[in-house]
Coordinates of N, CA and C in Angstrom, one line a residue:
G23 N 15.9 -12.0 -1.1 CA 14.8 -11.4 -1.6 C 14.4 -10.1 -0.8
Y24 N 13.2 -9.7 -1.1 CA 12.7 -8.5 -0.5 C 12.7 -8.5 1.0
L25 N 12.1 -9.6 1.6 CA 12.0 -9.7 3.0 C 13.3 -9.8 3.7
E26 N 14.3 -10.5 3.1 CA 15.6 -10.6 3.7 C 16.3 -9.3 3.7
A27 N 16.1 -8.5 2.7 CA 16.7 -7.2 2.6 C 16.1 -6.3 3.7
R28 N 14.8 -6.4 3.9 CA 14.2 -5.6 5.0 C 14.7 -6.0 6.4
R29 N 14.9 -7.3 6.5 CA 15.5 -7.7 7.8 C 16.9 -7.1 8.1
K30 N 17.7 -7.1 7.0 CA 19.0 -6.5 7.1 C 19.0 -5.0 7.3
E31 N 17.9 -4.4 6.9 CA 17.8 -2.9 6.9 C 17.3 -2.5 8.3
L32 N 16.7 -3.3 9.1 CA 16.2 -2.9 10.4 C 17.2 -2.3 11.3
P33 N 18.4 -2.8 11.5 CA 19.3 -2.2 12.4 C 19.6 -0.7 12.0
G34 N 19.6 -0.4 10.7 CA 19.9 0.9 10.3 C 18.7 1.8 10.7
L35 N 17.5 1.3 10.6 CA 16.3 2.1 11.0 C 16.4 2.5 12.5
F36 N 16.8 1.5 13.3 CA 16.9 1.7 14.7 C 18.0 2.7 15.0
S37 N 19.1 2.6 14.2 CA 20.2 3.5 14.4 C 19.8 4.9 14.1
F38 N 19.1 5.1 13.0 CA 18.6 6.5 12.7 C 17.7 7.0 13.8
Y39 N 16.9 6.2 14.4 CA 16.1 6.6 15.5 C 17.0 7.0 16.7
A40 N 17.9 6.1 17.0 CA 18.8 6.3 18.2 C 19.6 7.6 18.1
T41 N 20.0 7.9 16.9 CA 20.9 9.1 16.7 C 20.0 10.3 16.3
E42 N 18.7 10.2 16.3 CA 17.8 11.3 16.0 C 18.0 11.8 14.6
D43 N 18.3 10.9 13.7 CA 18.5 11.3 12.3 C 17.1 11.1 11.6
R44 N 16.2 12.1 11.8 CA 14.9 12.1 11.3 C 14.8 12.0 9.8
A45 N 15.7 12.8 9.1 CA 15.6 12.8 7.7 C 15.9 11.4 7.1
S46 N 16.9 10.7 7.6 CA 17.2 9.4 7.0 C 16.1 8.4 7.4
L47 N 15.6 8.5 8.6 CA 14.5 7.6 9.0 C 13.2 7.9 8.2
M48 N 12.9 9.1 7.9 CA 11.7 9.4 7.1 C 11.9 8.9 5.7
T49 N 13.1 9.0 5.1 CA 13.4 8.5 3.8 C 13.2 7.0 3.7
A50 N 13.8 6.3 4.7 CA 13.7 4.9 4.7 C 12.3 4.4 4.9
A51 N 11.5 5.1 5.8 CA 10.1 4.7 6.1 C 9.3 5.0 4.8
H52 N 9.6 6.1 4.1 CA 8.9 6.4 2.9 C 9.1 5.3 1.8
K53 N 10.3 4.8 1.7 CA 10.6 3.7 0.8 C 9.9 2.4 1.2
L54 N 9.8 2.1 2.5 CA 9.0 1.0 2.9 C 7.5 1.2 2.5
A55 N 7.0 2.4 2.7 CA 5.6 2.6 2.4 C 5.3 2.4 1.0
G56 N 6.3 2.7 0.1 CA 6.1 2.5 -1.3 C 6.4 1.1 -1.8
S57 N 7.2 0.4 -1.2 CA 7.7 -0.9 -1.7 C 6.9 -2.1 -1.2
G58 N 6.4 -2.1 -0.1 CA 5.7 -3.3 0.5 C 4.5 -3.8 -0.4
H59 N 3.7 -2.8 -0.9 CA 2.6 -3.2 -1.8 C 3.1 -3.9 -3.0
S60 N 4.2 -3.6 -3.6 CA 4.8 -4.2 -4.8 C 5.0 -5.7 -4.6
Y61 N 5.2 -6.1 -3.3 CA 5.5 -7.5 -3.0 C 4.3 -8.2 -2.3
G62 N 3.2 -7.5 -2.3 CA 2.0 -8.1 -1.6 C 2.1 -8.0 -0.1
L63 N 3.0 -7.2 0.4 CA 3.2 -7.1 1.8 C 2.6 -5.7 2.3
D64 N 1.3 -5.6 2.2 CA 0.7 -4.3 2.5 C 1.0 -3.8 3.9
R65 N 1.1 -4.8 4.9 CA 1.4 -4.4 6.3 C 2.7 -3.6 6.4
I66 N 3.7 -4.0 5.6 CA 5.0 -3.3 5.6 C 4.8 -1.8 5.1
S67 N 4.0 -1.7 4.1 CA 3.7 -0.3 3.5 C 2.9 0.5 4.6
E68 N 2.0 -0.1 5.3 CA 1.2 0.6 6.3 C 2.1 1.0 7.4
L69 N 3.0 0.1 7.9 CA 4.0 0.5 8.9 C 4.9 1.6 8.5
G70 N 5.4 1.5 7.3 CA 6.3 2.5 6.7 C 5.6 3.9 6.8
T71 N 4.4 3.9 6.3 CA 3.6 5.2 6.3 C 3.4 5.7 7.8
K72 N 3.1 4.8 8.7 CA 2.9 5.1 10.1 C 4.2 5.7 10.7
I73 N 5.3 5.1 10.4 CA 6.6 5.6 11.0 C 6.9 6.9 10.4
E74 N 6.7 7.1 9.1 CA 7.0 8.3 8.4 C 6.2 9.5 9.0
T75 N 4.9 9.2 9.1 CA 4.0 10.2 9.7 C 4.3 10.6 11.1
L76 N 4.6 9.6 11.9 CA 4.9 9.9 13.3 C 6.3 10.6 13.4
C77 N 7.2 10.3 12.6 CA 8.5 10.9 12.6 C 8.3 12.4 12.2
N78 N 7.5 12.6 11.2 CA 7.3 14.0 10.7 C 6.6 14.8 11.8
A79 N 5.8 14.2 12.6 CA 5.1 14.9 13.7 C 6.0 15.0 14.9
G80 N 7.1 14.4 14.9 CA 8.0 14.5 16.1 C 7.6 13.7 17.2
D81 N 6.9 12.6 17.0 CA 6.4 11.7 18.0 C 7.4 10.6 18.2
A82 N 8.4 10.8 19.1 CA 9.5 9.9 19.3 C 9.0 8.5 19.8
A83 N 8.0 8.6 20.8 CA 7.5 7.4 21.4 C 6.7 6.6 20.4
G84 N 6.0 7.3 19.5 CA 5.2 6.6 18.5 C 6.1 6.0 17.4
V85 N 7.2 6.7 17.1 CA 8.2 6.1 16.1 C 8.8 4.8 16.7
A86 N 9.2 4.9 18.0 CA 9.8 3.7 18.6 C 8.8 2.5 18.6
A87 N 7.6 2.8 18.9 CA 6.6 1.7 18.9 C 6.4 1.2 17.5
G88 N 6.4 2.1 16.5 CA 6.2 1.7 15.1 C 7.4 0.8 14.6
L89 N 8.6 1.2 15.0 CA 9.8 0.4 14.7 C 9.7 -1.0 15.3
E90 N 9.3 -1.1 16.5 CA 9.2 -2.4 17.2 C 8.1 -3.2 16.5
E91 N 7.0 -2.6 16.1 CA 5.9 -3.3 15.4 C 6.4 -3.8 14.1
L92 N 7.2 -3.0 13.4 CA 7.8 -3.4 12.1 C 8.7 -4.6 12.3
K93 N 9.6 -4.5 13.3 CA 10.6 -5.5 13.5 C 9.8 -6.8 13.8
D94 N 8.8 -6.8 14.7 CA 8.1 -8.0 15.0 C 7.4 -8.6 13.8
Y95 N 6.8 -7.7 13.0 CA 6.2 -8.2 11.8 C 7.1 -8.9 10.8
I96 N 8.2 -8.2 10.5 CA 9.2 -8.7 9.6 C 9.8 -10.0 10.0
W97 N 10.2 -10.1 11.3 CA 10.8 -11.3 11.8 C 9.9 -12.5 12.0
N98 N 8.6 -12.2 12.2 CA 7.6 -13.3 12.4 C 6.8 -13.7 11.2
L99 N 7.1 -13.0 10.1 CA 6.4 -13.3 8.8 C 7.0 -14.5 8.2
E100 N 6.1 -15.4 7.8 CA 6.5 -16.7 7.2 C 5.9 -16.7 5.8
V101 N 6.7 -16.7 4.8 CA 6.2 -16.8 3.4 C 6.2 -18.2 3.0
I102 N 5.0 -18.6 2.5 CA 4.8 -20.0 2.0 C 4.5 -19.9 0.5
Y103 N 5.4 -20.6 -0.3 CA 5.2 -20.7 -1.7 C 4.4 -21.9 -2.1
E104 N 3.4 -21.7 -2.9 CA 2.6 -22.8 -3.4 C 2.8 -23.0 -4.8

């Protein structure tokens, strides 16, 4: 599902950051910003927007922190179906 796809996508985001591929990172963050809301995962959208904004501003430390926050959120989120 959506969450599993985001977990698989994380290494790519970190790779874009490590190789300073701002364009790819901004595109991926923009997609996160748009898609999280569709699945009721507003925090993913918020973090996507945050990472995109920081990347656009050239704030490497902020982007790194945002990626770590995204990773922590995605890996610690537990979905309970009722």
